[in-house]
Amino acid sequence: MQRSRIPLLSALLLPALAPAAHASDDVSIKFSGRLYYDVARFDNDDRGSRERDNDDLRAAWLAASGSFHGVDYKFEGDFAGHRPVARDVYLARRFGTTTVTVGQFKQFFTLDDRASANHIPTLERSYLAQTLAPTYRLGVGANGYRDGLFWSGSAYSLESIDAWKVKGRGLGGRAGYVPWSEPGHVLHLAAAVAREDYDNPGRSGAAALRVQPRVAGYFGDNSRLLLLDFRNGRDVQVDKYGLEAAGVHQAWSWQAEYGAAHYDDGQQKARVRSGYVQGSWLLTGEPRSYDARTGRFVQLKPAREGGAWELVARYDHIQGEQWPQTRRDLSADAWTVGVNWYAVKHLRVMVDWTDTRRRDELAARTLDHTGVLAGRVQLDF
């Protein structure tokens, strides 16, 4: 994965912009961003295509956000690749405890996807978040909270600013209850649903509808698993749901999710099911930070000069079936263990070991068994 080094040089200058800010009674602006430098070393078996060791600047985000006469705004892009990619680009207005958002923003689906990548304890998101979460889409949404309840909903296009070939529309919502939420003592329960309608995927200029997770992580292109493929031009209806539970008990935290999506184009059907269980332990005693208003984990603040240390473990599973014209039944499993060092509030070093397996359930055989040792140096500001 060779990329131009020009974005790297540009990204190194981004932190210098962070202090630049302006504020008045009616207008404010601040700059923020993130830099991720990732590295991966693979342990391949003799089955399937081999993965190649690699390292790269994975993220170089820069954002400007603030308010303008009572309207909040954010403009955010990722400059790590060959061309910039838009992330959050929206306007928002608050009405009491409710916020209405218009533009491109991350949709409301799954606990793992709602948390920023700056704050999740593993390098990679779960298979569930990778495959079922709509992520950044153009639309209008609202979210709010009251008395331990949080809720959100949106109507969105399946297009984004940088991906105009995905045609269609969606409706989604997420709601949850937090019976208790205080430092070191959290219980989170939530659910999400979504309905998406894809227009003529694979024909008339529309992109095909494929679910194809990278089983072995960001650099693991050769381990992609094609769970389903709709590309015959027939409209596809997709119904999704997800269930969430999480908790914090002093230095210990846990979270688990299960979700599924059902696909139907009138002739072919498909189903994707996925779930994971994850736990972490902060050896230095800090409780994992949680925001009950939005139902997600947020930034950890080390309590000691030497920083905070965290151990994390996760089991992840996904399975996809398609029938009757194209028959496939494929699955993947992954075990991840990792250690994180939060050197200071905005600097983190991460190391994960993930053991992955891909299987063809129809043939009852293992397609591939790959291990990956991955690391990251992360700066956010």
XYZ file of C-alpha atoms in Angstrom:
381
model
C 0.000 0.000 0.000
C 2.230 2.770 -1.302
C 1.007 6.320 -0.862
C 2.355 9.766 -1.543
C 4.465 11.158 1.298
C 3.115 14.665 0.633
C 0.096 14.076 2.947
C 2.519 12.919 5.663
C 4.497 16.162 5.470
C 1.297 18.176 5.485
C -0.100 16.232 8.427
C 2.932 16.926 10.572
C 2.046 20.610 10.364
C -1.543 20.168 11.545
C -0.899 20.356 15.312
C 0.568 23.810 14.839
C -2.891 25.001 13.835
C -4.604 23.702 16.976
C -4.146 26.824 19.137
C -5.653 29.028 16.432
C -9.130 29.953 17.571
C -11.471 32.912 17.661
C -14.458 33.472 19.874
C -17.049 36.159 20.449
C -20.552 36.170 21.877
C -22.105 35.013 18.591
C -19.249 33.478 16.581
C -16.567 30.944 17.527
C -14.116 28.677 15.746
C -11.612 26.073 16.885
C -9.342 23.639 15.086
C -8.882 19.969 15.963
C -7.462 16.878 14.330
C -5.804 13.506 14.614
C -2.779 11.634 13.299
C -2.529 7.829 13.265
C 0.600 6.036 12.120
C -0.060 2.276 11.899
C 2.213 -0.724 11.379
C 1.321 -4.411 10.865
C 3.305 -7.669 10.769
C 1.505 -10.807 9.568
C 1.800 -14.485 10.425
C 0.370 -16.261 7.345
C -0.463 -19.927 6.951
C -0.272 -21.870 3.658
C -3.930 -21.296 2.696
C -5.166 -18.298 0.768
C -3.249 -15.244 -0.425
C -0.498 -14.036 1.872
C -0.722 -10.669 3.585
C 2.271 -8.346 3.358
C 3.812 -6.482 6.277
C 3.148 -2.779 5.982
C 3.119 0.608 7.679
C 1.389 3.831 6.707
C -0.088 7.114 7.812
C -3.615 5.860 8.313
C -5.339 9.080 9.368
C -4.509 12.771 9.107
C -7.722 14.569 10.011
C -8.221 18.292 10.363
C -11.472 19.888 11.500
C -12.849 23.376 12.049
C -15.873 23.646 14.313
C -17.730 26.207 16.370
C -20.908 28.258 16.315
C -22.318 31.056 14.195
C -25.191 33.029 15.722
C -26.653 30.000 17.487
C -25.931 27.442 14.756
C -23.170 24.903 15.400
C -21.022 23.763 12.488
C -18.226 21.336 11.717
C -16.092 20.790 8.617
C -13.744 17.821 8.823
C -11.568 15.982 6.299
C -8.980 13.215 6.185
C -5.813 14.119 4.248
C -3.864 10.863 4.667
C -4.556 9.363 1.228
C -4.045 10.413 -2.363
C -6.971 12.805 -2.121
C -8.874 14.375 0.793
C -11.958 12.552 2.085
C -14.813 14.406 3.788
C -15.945 13.233 7.228
C -18.282 15.385 9.364
C -19.604 18.319 7.307
C -22.758 19.633 8.945
C -24.790 22.375 10.591
C -26.620 21.753 13.871
C -29.030 23.634 16.105
C -29.858 22.868 19.715
C -33.369 23.056 21.147
C -33.087 22.362 24.852
C -31.727 18.798 25.173
C -32.432 18.018 21.502
C -30.026 18.694 18.634
C -31.050 18.760 14.949
C -28.255 18.111 12.425
C -28.213 18.647 8.632
C -25.368 17.640 6.312
C -22.941 14.716 6.367
C -22.502 13.046 9.736
C -22.012 9.613 11.243
C -25.348 7.829 11.460
C -26.789 6.457 14.708
C -26.042 2.733 14.759
C -23.966 0.557 17.142
C -22.079 1.484 20.292
C -18.741 0.580 18.697
C -19.217 2.892 15.720
C -20.658 5.820 17.705
C -17.461 6.158 19.761
C -14.619 8.048 18.103
C -11.678 5.958 16.908
C -9.637 8.201 19.215
C -11.254 6.518 22.218
C -11.938 2.857 21.351
C -9.447 0.442 23.011
C -8.576 -1.607 19.878
C -7.007 -0.525 16.584
C -9.855 -2.005 14.543
C -13.566 -1.665 15.074
C -15.665 -4.811 15.449
C -16.914 -6.698 12.390
C -20.412 -5.536 13.353
C -19.460 -1.852 13.132
C -17.427 -2.394 9.954
C -20.247 -4.039 8.018
C -23.617 -2.854 9.379
C -23.050 0.732 10.537
C -23.963 3.307 7.828
C -21.082 5.585 9.020
C -20.879 8.996 7.265
C -23.919 9.781 5.116
C -25.744 12.881 3.883
C -28.998 13.463 5.722
C -30.947 15.096 8.513
C -31.025 13.773 12.058
C -31.965 14.557 15.626
C -30.732 13.305 18.976
C -31.569 14.061 22.581
C -31.569 12.833 26.164
C -33.600 13.072 29.365
C -33.675 11.269 32.732
C -31.274 8.472 31.777
C -32.781 7.990 28.315
C -31.007 8.905 25.077
C -32.436 8.699 21.588
C -31.513 9.541 17.999
C -32.914 9.153 14.511
C -32.120 10.171 10.953
C -33.199 10.071 7.328
C -30.212 9.787 5.022
C -28.994 9.167 1.516
C -26.807 6.147 0.882
C -24.503 8.575 -0.913
C -21.805 10.574 0.803
C -19.802 13.560 -0.357
C -17.073 11.279 -1.716
C -19.177 8.276 -2.824
C -21.890 9.302 -5.276
C -22.242 5.907 -6.966
C -24.116 4.320 -4.058
C -27.754 5.096 -4.857
C -30.617 4.913 -2.399
C -31.945 6.115 0.933
C -32.289 5.025 4.526
C -34.073 5.600 7.820
C -32.528 4.707 11.164
C -32.825 5.196 14.887
C -31.072 4.334 18.123
C -32.299 4.580 21.692
C -31.040 3.493 25.072
C -31.372 3.623 28.827
C -28.598 4.300 31.317
C -29.923 3.387 34.773
C -26.752 4.656 36.395
C -23.900 6.782 35.103
C -21.145 8.183 37.259
C -17.337 7.820 37.195
C -16.529 4.150 37.721
C -20.157 3.038 37.756
C -22.029 2.767 34.415
C -24.655 0.487 32.912
C -25.631 1.022 29.266
C -28.494 -0.725 27.417
C -29.515 0.228 23.875
C -30.886 -0.904 20.524
C -30.816 0.390 16.948
C -32.788 -0.263 13.760
C -32.401 0.865 10.158
C -34.151 0.399 6.825
C -32.150 1.003 3.640
C -33.286 0.849 0.013
C -30.580 0.454 -2.652
C -31.485 1.567 -6.196
C -30.379 -0.733 -9.073
C -27.019 -1.790 -7.532
C -24.491 -2.776 -10.189
C -26.365 -1.140 -13.076
C -27.163 2.342 -14.480
C -24.093 3.885 -12.866
C -24.894 2.618 -9.358
C -22.250 0.737 -7.407
C -22.757 -2.928 -6.554
C -23.906 -3.764 -3.030
C -21.226 -5.862 -1.366
C -20.415 -6.690 2.259
C -16.709 -7.437 2.323
C -14.952 -6.897 5.688
C -11.184 -6.887 6.093
C -10.932 -9.857 8.425
C -7.257 -9.234 9.294
C -7.434 -5.467 9.687
C -6.585 -2.309 7.769
C -3.629 -3.734 5.820
C -5.329 -7.103 5.229
C -6.771 -6.606 1.738
C -6.060 -10.227 0.769
C -8.164 -11.473 3.686
C -11.342 -9.688 2.617
C -14.353 -11.992 2.876
C -17.148 -11.485 0.332
C -20.211 -12.239 2.460
C -22.775 -11.112 -0.133
C -22.884 -9.519 -3.579
C -25.896 -7.826 -5.236
C -24.972 -6.425 -8.663
C -27.764 -7.388 -11.079
C -29.534 -4.038 -11.041
C -32.569 -5.076 -8.983
C -33.505 -2.800 -6.085
C -32.465 -4.254 -2.721
C -34.302 -3.759 0.564
C -32.194 -4.035 3.717
C -33.481 -4.290 7.298
C -30.941 -3.982 10.128
C -31.024 -4.150 13.888
C -28.506 -4.085 16.701
C -28.541 -4.749 20.445
C -26.038 -3.203 22.890
C -24.949 -3.657 26.496
C -21.973 -2.170 28.314
C -20.752 -1.409 31.797
C -17.996 0.240 33.794
C -16.966 -0.997 37.232
C -14.106 1.165 38.456
C -11.050 0.199 36.365
C -12.932 -2.600 34.564
C -15.212 -2.112 31.559
C -17.038 -4.420 29.205
C -19.276 -4.162 26.146
C -21.134 -6.603 23.929
C -23.228 -6.208 20.794
C -25.179 -8.406 18.441
C -26.718 -7.334 15.150
C -28.055 -8.616 11.855
C -29.119 -7.392 8.423
C -31.528 -9.024 5.963
C -31.257 -8.320 2.212
C -33.876 -8.994 -0.480
C -33.983 -8.000 -4.171
C -37.066 -10.077 -5.047
C -35.013 -12.978 -6.426
C -32.037 -13.284 -4.115
C -31.884 -13.057 -0.351
C -28.997 -12.681 2.059
C -28.351 -12.339 5.754
C -25.402 -11.066 7.771
C -25.125 -11.744 11.510
C -22.368 -10.442 13.740
C -21.500 -10.016 17.393
C -18.615 -9.430 19.763
C -17.702 -9.390 23.447
C -14.994 -7.045 24.696
C -13.429 -6.270 28.064
C -10.750 -3.877 29.261
C -8.833 -3.254 32.469
C -7.037 -0.018 33.252
C -4.065 -1.144 35.314
C -3.497 2.381 36.625
C -7.006 2.536 38.090
C -8.790 5.113 35.944
C -12.438 4.368 35.059
C -13.282 4.383 31.360
C -15.055 7.642 30.479
C -18.671 7.527 29.271
C -21.179 10.146 28.054
C -24.750 9.226 29.034
C -26.262 11.998 26.872
C -25.089 10.348 23.645
C -24.653 6.742 24.808
C -20.979 6.319 23.967
C -17.497 6.070 25.460
C -15.356 9.216 25.316
C -11.810 10.389 25.975
C -9.805 8.887 28.839
C -7.790 11.306 30.990
C -4.705 9.742 32.633
C -4.591 10.393 36.379
C -0.806 10.044 36.761
C 2.261 11.700 35.287
C 3.398 8.369 33.825
C 0.124 8.017 31.911
C -2.488 5.265 31.972
C -2.040 1.623 30.949
C -4.852 -0.558 29.632
C -5.278 -4.232 28.744
C -8.040 -5.220 26.322
C -9.436 -8.479 24.928
C -12.177 -9.130 22.360
C -13.836 -12.034 20.591
C -15.456 -11.151 17.250
C -17.655 -13.196 14.887
C -19.442 -12.568 11.605
C -21.342 -14.826 9.206
C -22.963 -14.093 5.850
C -25.325 -16.242 3.789
C -26.765 -15.669 0.305
C -29.314 -17.770 -1.610
C -30.859 -19.214 -3.831
C -29.221 -18.230 -7.170
C -25.795 -17.517 -5.702
C -25.081 -19.849 -2.827
C -22.585 -18.783 -0.189
C -22.192 -19.233 3.548
C -18.973 -17.718 4.876
C -17.823 -16.788 8.357
C -14.913 -15.235 10.209
C -13.739 -15.265 13.817
C -11.090 -13.191 15.535
C -9.495 -13.116 18.981
C -7.746 -9.868 19.883
C -5.592 -8.985 22.886
C -3.920 -5.622 23.245
C -2.182 -3.102 25.453
C -2.572 0.683 25.325
C -0.437 3.400 26.864
C -2.158 6.769 27.267
C 1.018 8.811 27.673
C -0.902 12.048 28.123
C -4.470 13.091 27.356
C -3.878 13.487 23.603
C -1.129 10.914 22.915
C -1.612 7.140 22.849
C 0.485 4.124 21.806
C -1.392 0.901 20.948
C -0.300 -2.693 20.270
C -2.749 -5.496 19.315
C -2.348 -9.161 18.464
C -5.273 -10.608 16.485
C -5.762 -14.252 15.503
C -8.240 -14.584 12.613
C -9.887 -17.484 10.775
C -12.040 -17.471 7.644
C -14.337 -20.395 6.895
C -16.516 -21.650 4.059
C -19.436 -23.164 5.968
C -20.960 -24.824 2.875
C -17.730 -26.723 2.193
C -16.988 -27.152 5.919
C -13.388 -25.999 5.523
C -11.096 -23.284 6.812
C -10.035 -20.878 4.078
C -7.330 -19.069 5.969
C -5.717 -18.667 9.392
C -3.822 -15.392 9.784
C -2.307 -13.649 12.764
C -1.432 -9.968 12.802
C 0.637 -7.918 15.214
C -0.454 -4.297 14.756
C 0.616 -1.064 16.385
C -0.269 2.611 16.323
C 1.095 5.920 17.493
C -1.880 8.276 17.873
C -1.974 12.035 18.393
C -5.235 13.951 18.650
C -5.640 17.621 19.378
